[in-house]
PDB file of C-alpha atoms and ligand atoms in Angstrom:
ATOM      1  CA  MET B  26      12.167  24.536 -56.515  1.00 59.00           C
ATOM      2  CA  ALA B  27       9.161  26.201 -57.931  1.00 62.00           C
ATOM      3  CA  THR B  28       5.579  25.557 -56.627  1.00 76.00           C
ATOM      4  CA  ALA B  29       4.103  22.245 -57.561  1.00 88.00           C
ATOM      5  CA  ALA B  30       0.790  21.317 -58.960  1.00 91.00           C
ATOM      6  CA  TYR B  31      -0.681  20.116 -55.787  1.00 95.00           C
ATOM      7  CA  ASP B  32       0.253  22.928 -53.620  1.00 95.00           C
ATOM      8  CA  GLU B  33      -2.899  24.694 -54.352  1.00 92.00           C
ATOM      9  CA  ILE B  34      -4.895  21.491 -53.634  1.00 92.00           C
ATOM     10  CA  ALA B  35      -3.277  19.936 -50.708  1.00 94.00           C
ATOM     11  CA  ASP B  36      -5.725  20.787 -48.080  1.00 90.00           C
ATOM     12  CA  TRP B  37      -8.801  19.642 -50.278  1.00 92.00           C
ATOM     13  CA  TYR B  38      -6.903  16.470 -50.996  1.00 92.00           C
ATOM     14  CA  GLU B  39      -6.290  15.606 -47.369  1.00 92.00           C
ATOM     15  CA  GLU B  40      -9.661  16.914 -46.008  1.00 90.00           C
ATOM     16  CA  ARG B  41     -12.149  16.297 -48.661  1.00 88.00           C
ATOM     17  CA  PHE B  42     -10.745  13.648 -51.250  1.00 87.00           C
ATOM     18  CA  LEU B  43      -8.958  11.275 -49.054  1.00 90.00           C
ATOM     19  CA  ALA B  44     -11.918  11.644 -46.367  1.00 84.00           C
ATOM     20  CA  GLY B  45     -13.944  10.035 -49.086  1.00 79.00           C
ATOM     21  CA  GLN B  46     -11.881   6.858 -49.286  1.00 81.00           C
ATOM     22  CA  THR B  47     -11.571   5.822 -45.689  1.00 83.00           C
ATOM     23  CA  ASP B  48     -12.962   2.339 -46.317  1.00 90.00           C
ATOM     24  CA  ASP B  49     -10.924   1.741 -49.216  1.00 93.00           C
ATOM     25  CA  PRO B  50     -13.625   1.586 -51.788  1.00 90.00           C
ATOM     26  CA  LEU B  51     -10.966   1.132 -54.745  1.00 93.00           C
ATOM     27  CA  GLY B  52      -9.118  -1.589 -53.226  1.00 96.00           C
ATOM     28  CA  VAL B  53      -5.854   0.725 -53.188  1.00 97.00           C
ATOM     29  CA  ASP B  54      -4.632  -0.397 -49.726  1.00 97.00           C
ATOM     30  CA  ARG B  55      -5.449  -3.962 -50.253  1.00 97.00           C
ATOM     31  CA  ALA B  56      -3.389  -3.792 -53.370  1.00 98.00           C
ATOM     32  CA  LEU B  57      -0.519  -2.353 -51.354  1.00 98.00           C
ATOM     33  CA  ARG B  58      -0.514  -4.758 -48.694  1.00 98.00           C
ATOM     34  CA  ASP B  59      -1.058  -7.747 -50.796  1.00 98.00           C
ATOM     35  CA  LEU B  60       1.607  -6.790 -53.444  1.00 98.00           C
ATOM     36  CA  LEU B  61       4.258  -5.387 -51.210  1.00 98.00           C
ATOM     37  CA  GLY B  62       3.802  -7.982 -48.595  1.00 98.00           C
ATOM     38  CA  PRO B  63       6.004  -7.977 -45.351  1.00 98.00           C
ATOM     39  CA  GLY B  64       9.267  -6.864 -45.048  1.00 97.00           C
ATOM     40  CA  ASP B  65      11.779  -4.768 -43.584  1.00 96.00           C
ATOM     41  CA  GLY B  66      14.111  -1.831 -44.189  1.00 97.00           C
ATOM     42  CA  VAL B  67      13.301   1.054 -46.078  1.00 98.00           C
ATOM     43  CA  CYS B  68      10.226   1.384 -48.325  1.00 98.00           C
ATOM     44  CA  LEU B  69      10.621   4.277 -50.507  1.00 98.00           C
ATOM     45  CA  GLU B  70       7.317   6.042 -51.742  1.00 98.00           C
ATOM     46  CA  ILE B  71       7.574   8.299 -54.730  1.00 98.00           C
ATOM     47  CA  GLY B  72       5.020  11.007 -54.881  1.00 98.00           C
ATOM     48  CA  CYS B  73       4.043  10.098 -51.033  1.00 98.00           C
ATOM     49  CA  GLY B  74       1.570  13.131 -50.931  1.00 97.00           C
ATOM     50  CA  THR B  75      -0.050  13.553 -47.522  1.00 97.00           C
ATOM     51  CA  GLY B  76       1.727  10.068 -46.372  1.00 97.00           C
ATOM     52  CA  VAL B  77      -1.641   8.227 -46.381  1.00 97.00           C
ATOM     53  CA  HIS B  78       0.039   4.941 -47.076  1.00 98.00           C
ATOM     54  CA  ALA B  79       2.692   5.207 -44.386  1.00 98.00           C
ATOM     55  CA  ALA B  80       0.698   3.117 -41.729  1.00 97.00           C
ATOM     56  CA  SER B  81       0.118   0.322 -43.960  1.00 98.00           C
ATOM     57  CA  VAL B  82       3.775   0.141 -45.069  1.00 98.00           C
ATOM     58  CA  ARG B  83       4.807   0.368 -41.457  1.00 98.00           C
ATOM     59  CA  ALA B  84       2.262  -2.230 -40.527  1.00 98.00           C
ATOM     60  CA  LEU B  85       3.829  -4.790 -42.885  1.00 98.00           C
ATOM     61  CA  GLY B  86       7.273  -4.304 -40.969  1.00 98.00           C
ATOM     62  CA  TRP B  87       8.866  -1.806 -43.475  1.00 98.00           C
ATOM     63  CA  ARG B  88      10.100   1.705 -42.674  1.00 98.00           C
ATOM     64  CA  PRO B  89       8.194   4.051 -44.873  1.00 98.00           C
ATOM     65  CA  VAL B  90      10.060   7.194 -46.427  1.00 98.00           C
ATOM     66  CA  GLY B  91       8.696   9.445 -48.675  1.00 98.00           C
ATOM     67  CA  VAL B  92       9.508  12.019 -51.533  1.00 98.00           C
ATOM     68  CA  ASP B  93       7.113  14.488 -53.188  1.00 98.00           C
ATOM     69  CA  LEU B  94       7.372  17.548 -55.248  1.00 97.00           C
ATOM     70  CA  SER B  95       4.830  19.525 -53.414  1.00 97.00           C
ATOM     71  CA  ALA B  96       5.558  21.217 -50.033  1.00 96.00           C
ATOM     72  CA  GLY B  97       1.840  21.710 -49.340  1.00 96.00           C
ATOM     73  CA  MET B  98       1.184  17.912 -49.725  1.00 97.00           C
ATOM     74  CA  LEU B  99       4.443  17.117 -47.629  1.00 98.00           C
ATOM     75  CA  ARG B 100       2.912  19.343 -44.780  1.00 96.00           C
ATOM     76  CA  HIS B 101       0.364  17.129 -44.172  1.00 96.00           C
ATOM     77  CA  ALA B 102       2.675  13.967 -44.383  1.00 96.00           C
ATOM     78  CA  ARG B 103       5.191  15.125 -41.619  1.00 91.00           C
ATOM     79  CA  GLY B 104       4.570  12.810 -38.398  1.00 92.00           C
ATOM     80  CA  ARG B 105       3.387  10.046 -40.521  1.00 96.00           C
ATOM     81  CA  LEU B 106       6.901   9.295 -42.265  1.00 98.00           C
ATOM     82  CA  ALA B 107      10.368  10.576 -42.905  1.00 98.00           C
ATOM     83  CA  VAL B 108      10.102  12.702 -46.031  1.00 98.00           C
ATOM     84  CA  ALA B 109      12.156  14.936 -48.340  1.00 97.00           C
ATOM     85  CA  ARG B 110      11.132  17.473 -51.228  1.00 97.00           C
ATOM     86  CA  ALA B 111      12.318  15.852 -54.301  1.00 97.00           C
ATOM     87  CA  ASP B 112      11.393  15.154 -58.039  1.00 97.00           C
ATOM     88  CA  ALA B 113      11.029  11.189 -58.563  1.00 98.00           C
ATOM     89  CA  VAL B 114      12.999  11.824 -61.798  1.00 98.00           C
ATOM     90  CA  ARG B 115      16.117  12.519 -59.796  1.00 98.00           C
ATOM     91  CA  LEU B 116      15.911  10.779 -56.327  1.00 98.00           C
ATOM     92  CA  PRO B 117      18.291  11.739 -53.784  1.00 97.00           C
ATOM     93  CA  VAL B 118      18.966   8.047 -53.180  1.00 98.00           C
ATOM     94  CA  ARG B 119      22.350   6.091 -54.107  1.00 98.00           C
ATOM     95  CA  ASP B 120      22.505   3.433 -56.504  1.00 98.00           C
ATOM     96  CA  ALA B 121      20.942   0.054 -55.339  1.00 98.00           C
ATOM     97  CA  ALA B 122      20.323   1.407 -51.998  1.00 98.00           C
ATOM     98  CA  VAL B 123      16.788   0.448 -51.177  1.00 98.00           C
ATOM     99  CA  PRO B 124      14.842  -3.022 -50.931  1.00 98.00           C
ATOM    100  CA  ALA B 125      11.563  -1.542 -51.915  1.00 98.00           C
ATOM    101  CA  VAL B 126       9.761   1.465 -53.781  1.00 98.00           C
ATOM    102  CA  ILE B 127       6.204   2.066 -54.023  1.00 98.00           C
ATOM    103  CA  ALA B 128       4.279   4.411 -56.535  1.00 98.00           C
ATOM    104  CA  MET B 129       0.637   4.805 -55.120  1.00 98.00           C
ATOM    105  CA  MET B 130      -1.753   6.566 -57.533  1.00 98.00           C
ATOM    106  CA  VAL B 131       1.067   8.755 -58.963  1.00 98.00           C
ATOM    107  CA  HIS B 132       1.825   7.756 -62.595  1.00 98.00           C
ATOM    108  CA  THR B 133      -0.849   9.595 -63.830  1.00 97.00           C
ATOM    109  CA  ASP B 134       0.918  12.738 -62.203  1.00 96.00           C
ATOM    110  CA  MET B 135       4.227  12.039 -63.646  1.00 97.00           C
ATOM    111  CA  ALA B 136       4.339  12.836 -67.319  1.00 95.00           C
ATOM    112  CA  ALA B 137       7.912  11.582 -67.061  1.00 97.00           C
ATOM    113  CA  TYR B 138       6.913   8.114 -65.671  1.00 98.00           C
ATOM    114  CA  PRO B 139       9.153   6.187 -68.143  1.00 98.00           C
ATOM    115  CA  ASP B 140      12.200   8.212 -66.762  1.00 98.00           C
ATOM    116  CA  VAL B 141      10.678   7.905 -62.968  1.00 98.00           C
ATOM    117  CA  LEU B 142      10.808   3.968 -63.743  1.00 98.00           C
ATOM    118  CA  ARG B 143      14.376   4.004 -64.786  1.00 98.00           C
ATOM    119  CA  GLU B 144      15.105   5.976 -61.786  1.00 98.00           C
ATOM    120  CA  VAL B 145      13.368   3.279 -59.493  1.00 98.00           C
ATOM    121  CA  ALA B 146      15.276   0.692 -61.104  1.00 98.00           C
ATOM    122  CA  ARG B 147      18.497   2.636 -60.422  1.00 98.00           C
ATOM    123  CA  VAL B 148      17.829   2.928 -56.633  1.00 98.00           C
ATOM    124  CA  LEU B 149      16.328  -0.363 -56.167  1.00 98.00           C
ATOM    125  CA  ARG B 150      18.720  -3.302 -54.801  1.00 98.00           C
ATOM    126  CA  PRO B 151      19.065  -6.359 -56.874  1.00 98.00           C
ATOM    127  CA  GLY B 152      15.968  -8.364 -55.992  1.00 97.00           C
ATOM    128  CA  GLY B 153      14.184  -5.297 -54.373  1.00 98.00           C
ATOM    129  CA  VAL B 154      10.459  -5.057 -55.144  1.00 98.00           C
ATOM    130  CA  PHE B 155       8.777  -2.114 -56.879  1.00 98.00           C
ATOM    131  CA  VAL B 156       4.951  -1.819 -56.312  1.00 98.00           C
ATOM    132  CA  HIS B 157       2.892   0.299 -58.791  1.00 98.00           C
ATOM    133  CA  VAL B 158      -0.947   0.983 -57.791  1.00 98.00           C
ATOM    134  CA  GLY B 159      -2.503   3.325 -60.272  1.00 98.00           C
ATOM    135  CA  VAL B 160      -5.424   4.526 -62.027  1.00 97.00           C
ATOM    136  CA  HIS B 161      -6.536   1.967 -64.361  1.00 98.00           C
ATOM    137  CA  PRO B 162      -5.515   2.911 -67.981  1.00 97.00           C
ATOM    138  CA  CYS B 163      -8.495   0.922 -69.577  1.00 96.00           C
ATOM    139  CA  PHE B 164     -11.399   2.321 -67.703  1.00 95.00           C
ATOM    140  CA  CYS B 165     -10.249   5.677 -66.250  1.00 93.00           C
ATOM    141  CA  GLY B 166      -8.872   8.970 -68.178  1.00 92.00           C
ATOM    142  CA  GLY B 167     -10.348  11.934 -70.176  1.00 91.00           C
ATOM    143  CA  PHE B 168     -11.897   9.251 -72.839  1.00 92.00           C
ATOM    144  CA  ALA B 169     -13.889   7.503 -70.115  1.00 92.00           C
ATOM    145  CA  ASP B 170     -17.262   8.813 -68.971  1.00 92.00           C
ATOM    146  CA  ARG B 171     -17.989   7.208 -65.605  1.00 90.00           C
ATOM    147  CA  SER B 172     -20.887   9.359 -64.689  1.00 90.00           C
ATOM    148  CA  GLU B 173     -22.993   6.106 -64.711  1.00 86.00           C
ATOM    149  CA  PRO B 174     -21.064   3.742 -62.845  1.00 73.00           C
ATOM    150  CA  GLU B 175     -22.941   0.628 -64.159  1.00 80.00           C
ATOM    151  CA  ALA B 176     -21.975   1.364 -67.618  1.00 87.00           C
ATOM    152  CA  VAL B 177     -18.706   3.069 -68.175  1.00 91.00           C
ATOM    153  CA  VAL B 178     -18.540   4.689 -71.719  1.00 92.00           C
ATOM    154  CA  VAL B 179     -14.916   4.297 -73.272  1.00 92.00           C
ATOM    155  CA  ARG B 180     -14.648   7.035 -76.309  1.00 92.00           C
ATOM    156  CA  PRO B 181     -11.930   7.021 -78.726  1.00 92.00           C
ATOM    157  CA  GLY B 182      -8.665   8.483 -77.013  1.00 92.00           C
ATOM    158  CA  TYR B 183      -7.635   5.531 -75.122  1.00 95.00           C
ATOM    159  CA  LEU B 184      -5.063   4.460 -77.689  1.00 95.00           C
ATOM    160  CA  ASP B 185      -3.513   7.789 -77.704  1.00 91.00           C
ATOM    161  CA  ARG B 186      -0.736   8.816 -75.071  1.00 88.00           C
ATOM    162  CA  HIS B 187      -1.715  12.221 -73.741  1.00 88.00           C
ATOM    163  CA  TRP B 188      -2.153  14.640 -71.097  1.00 92.00           C
ATOM    164  CA  THR B 189      -5.436  16.017 -70.299  1.00 90.00           C
ATOM    165  CA  THR B 190      -7.843  17.814 -67.780  1.00 92.00           C
ATOM    166  CA  ASP B 191     -10.926  16.408 -69.149  1.00 86.00           C
ATOM    167  CA  SER B 192     -13.056  14.685 -66.864  1.00 86.00           C
ATOM    168  CA  TRP B 193     -16.499  13.517 -66.261  1.00 86.00           C
ATOM    169  CA  THR B 194     -16.599  14.800 -62.681  1.00 88.00           C
ATOM    170  CA  ASP B 195     -15.521  18.031 -60.841  1.00 86.00           C
ATOM    171  CA  GLN B 196     -14.927  15.954 -57.688  1.00 85.00           C
ATOM    172  CA  GLY B 197     -11.684  14.190 -59.021  1.00 85.00           C
ATOM    173  CA  ILE B 198      -8.127  15.284 -59.433  1.00 88.00           C
ATOM    174  CA  ARG B 199      -7.840  15.155 -63.427  1.00 91.00           C
ATOM    175  CA  ASP B 200      -9.931  18.437 -63.704  1.00 87.00           C
ATOM    176  CA  LYS B 201      -7.677  20.146 -61.287  1.00 89.00           C
ATOM    177  CA  VAL B 202      -4.197  19.327 -61.965  1.00 84.00           C
ATOM    178  CA  GLY B 203      -4.375  17.372 -65.234  1.00 89.00           C
ATOM    179  CA  ALA B 204      -3.220  13.544 -65.725  1.00 93.00           C
ATOM    180  CA  ALA B 205      -1.113  11.648 -68.102  1.00 95.00           C
ATOM    181  CA  HIS B 206      -2.193   8.688 -70.045  1.00 97.00           C
ATOM    182  CA  TRP B 207      -0.565   5.364 -71.600  1.00 97.00           C
ATOM    183  CA  PRO B 208      -2.540   2.531 -72.986  1.00 97.00           C
ATOM    184  CA  LEU B 209      -2.472  -0.639 -70.925  1.00 98.00           C
ATOM    185  CA  ALA B 210       0.139  -2.491 -73.104  1.00 97.00           C
ATOM    186  CA  GLU B 211       2.461   0.714 -73.212  1.00 97.00           C
ATOM    187  CA  LEU B 212       2.254   1.329 -69.533  1.00 98.00           C
ATOM    188  CA  LEU B 213       3.511  -2.321 -68.658  1.00 98.00           C
ATOM    189  CA  ASN B 214       6.040  -1.983 -71.240  1.00 98.00           C
ATOM    190  CA  LEU B 215       7.351   1.128 -69.558  1.00 98.00           C
ATOM    191  CA  VAL B 216       7.971  -1.114 -66.483  1.00 98.00           C
ATOM    192  CA  VAL B 217       9.691  -3.629 -68.581  1.00 98.00           C
ATOM    193  CA  ASP B 218      11.907  -1.288 -70.630  1.00 98.00           C
ATOM    194  CA  ALA B 219      13.076   0.200 -67.096  1.00 98.00           C
ATOM    195  CA  GLY B 220      14.796  -3.301 -66.548  1.00 98.00           C
ATOM    196  CA  LEU B 221      12.189  -4.464 -63.860  1.00 98.00           C
ATOM    197  CA  ARG B 222      10.443  -7.790 -64.002  1.00 98.00           C
ATOM    198  CA  LEU B 223       6.857  -7.741 -63.797  1.00 98.00           C
ATOM    199  CA  ASP B 224       5.451 -10.720 -61.527  1.00 97.00           C
ATOM    200  CA  ARG B 225       2.158 -10.058 -60.095  1.00 98.00           C
ATOM    201  CA  PHE B 226      -1.018  -8.047 -60.785  1.00 98.00           C
ATOM    202  CA  ARG B 227      -4.277  -6.761 -59.366  1.00 98.00           C
ATOM    203  CA  GLU B 228      -7.591  -4.740 -60.259  1.00 98.00           C
ATOM    204  CA  GLY B 229      -9.646  -2.851 -57.898  1.00 97.00           C
ATOM    205  CA  GLY B 230     -13.071  -1.108 -57.725  1.00 93.00           C
ATOM    206  CA  GLU B 231     -16.438  -2.394 -58.678  1.00 90.00           C
ATOM    207  CA  PRO B 232     -18.451  -3.125 -60.895  1.00 90.00           C
ATOM    208  CA  VAL B 233     -15.971  -1.599 -63.483  1.00 92.00           C
ATOM    209  CA  PRO B 234     -12.142  -1.550 -61.879  1.00 95.00           C
ATOM    210  CA  VAL B 235     -10.674   1.913 -61.086  1.00 94.00           C
ATOM    211  CA  VAL B 236      -7.418   0.784 -60.037  1.00 97.00           C
ATOM    212  CA  LEU B 237      -4.751  -1.360 -61.727  1.00 98.00           C
ATOM    213  CA  ALA B 238      -1.707  -2.710 -59.551  1.00 98.00           C
ATOM    214  CA  ALA B 239       1.490  -4.392 -60.527  1.00 98.00           C
ATOM    215  CA  ARG B 240       4.482  -5.916 -58.728  1.00 98.00           C
ATOM    216  CA  ALA B 241       7.935  -6.155 -60.235  1.00 98.00           C
ATOM    217  CA  ARG B 242      11.485  -6.863 -58.978  1.00 98.00           C
ATOM    218  CA  ARG B 243      14.656  -5.385 -60.041  1.00 98.00           C
TER     219      ARG B 243
HETATM  220  C1  SAM S  10      -2.746  11.817 -56.387  1.00 79.25           C
HETATM  221  S1  SAM S  10      -1.229  12.272 -55.410  1.00 79.25           S
HETATM  222  C2  SAM S  10      -0.949  10.656 -54.672  1.00 79.25           C
HETATM  223  C3  SAM S  10      -0.409  11.069 -53.247  1.00 79.25           C
HETATM  224  C4  SAM S  10      -0.313   9.678 -52.416  1.00 79.25           C
HETATM  225  N1  SAM S  10       0.610   8.657 -53.092  1.00 79.25           N
HETATM  226  C5  SAM S  10      -1.493   9.058 -52.309  1.00 79.25           C
HETATM  227  O1  SAM S  10      -1.798   8.020 -52.694  1.00 79.25           O
HETATM  228  O2  SAM S  10      -2.258   9.696 -51.730  1.00 79.25           O
HETATM  229  C6  SAM S  10       0.103  12.379 -56.433  1.00 79.25           C
HETATM  230  C7  SAM S  10       1.363  12.878 -55.786  1.00 79.25           C
HETATM  231  O3  SAM S  10       2.363  12.968 -56.644  1.00 79.25           O
HETATM  232  C8  SAM S  10       2.978  14.106 -56.487  1.00 79.25           C
HETATM  233  N2  SAM S  10       4.126  14.216 -57.715  1.00 79.25           N
HETATM  234  C9  SAM S  10       3.826  14.649 -58.974  1.00 79.25           C
HETATM  235  N3  SAM S  10       4.931  14.579 -59.634  1.00 79.25           N
HETATM  236  C10 SAM S  10       6.063  14.374 -58.939  1.00 79.25           C
HETATM  237  C11 SAM S  10       7.410  14.083 -59.019  1.00 79.25           C
HETATM  238  N4  SAM S  10       7.903  14.357 -60.379  1.00 79.25           N
HETATM  239  N5  SAM S  10       8.147  13.871 -58.055  1.00 79.25           N
HETATM  240  C12 SAM S  10       7.492  13.828 -56.862  1.00 79.25           C
HETATM  241  N6  SAM S  10       6.266  13.758 -56.483  1.00 79.25           N
HETATM  242  C13 SAM S  10       5.422  14.077 -57.564  1.00 79.25           C
HETATM  243  C14 SAM S  10       2.457  15.006 -56.227  1.00 79.25           C
HETATM  244  O4  SAM S  10       2.839  16.369 -55.881  1.00 79.25           O
HETATM  245  C15 SAM S  10       1.112  14.426 -55.430  1.00 79.25           C
HETATM  246  O5  SAM S  10       1.479  14.641 -54.011  1.00 79.25           O
END
């Protein structure tokens, strides 16, 4: 497998980026715990990165298992959860095999997210739960200037599906590896079109949300 975009920033991601998020300022962990809820059996994280969510998944009773494209990110994940290096578009998992799948802050990294969602639907058991926690499509992206937290400026561009490295900050991820964008309705429709039934939502981050989370069932 070729090198992955995150290989080059894996140490920065683990040691600097995640270090600034320890008290869950964006509500990512709260959204995961609320939407996933208690359960047992395998919870597959697509794009698990350094495995930062494994402890919460385990605390809810699930057995965390992760896949990621980046060997550099997975190096940090070992010891936190069972991992495999794989593309979320082609999961090394049988049809209808797992009761839970989570996608944590990854959809903007996956230009093929529509295909990934169909793959999620394929591997989920009937009734299985899917939790998406991602960058909020309305208030984050190359079109949004968040340099003044009290007044996010949304410029033209929101309505266009696109990939960009444009960013108001050099302390984030988009300027380093790029990010995909789907407007809100398109993003939700991707989940529906994959054959999943949306049933719960959350937003996180203040005063203007940074995170949009949704739960769906197969
Ligand atoms: C922003 S990081 C999020 C990591 C982790 N979920 C977290 O919340 O810290 C995005 C991750 O998605 C992975 N990724 C991107 N495209 C992927 C794909 N097609 N299949 C598997 N992993 C992918 C990247 O390698 C990276 O580790």
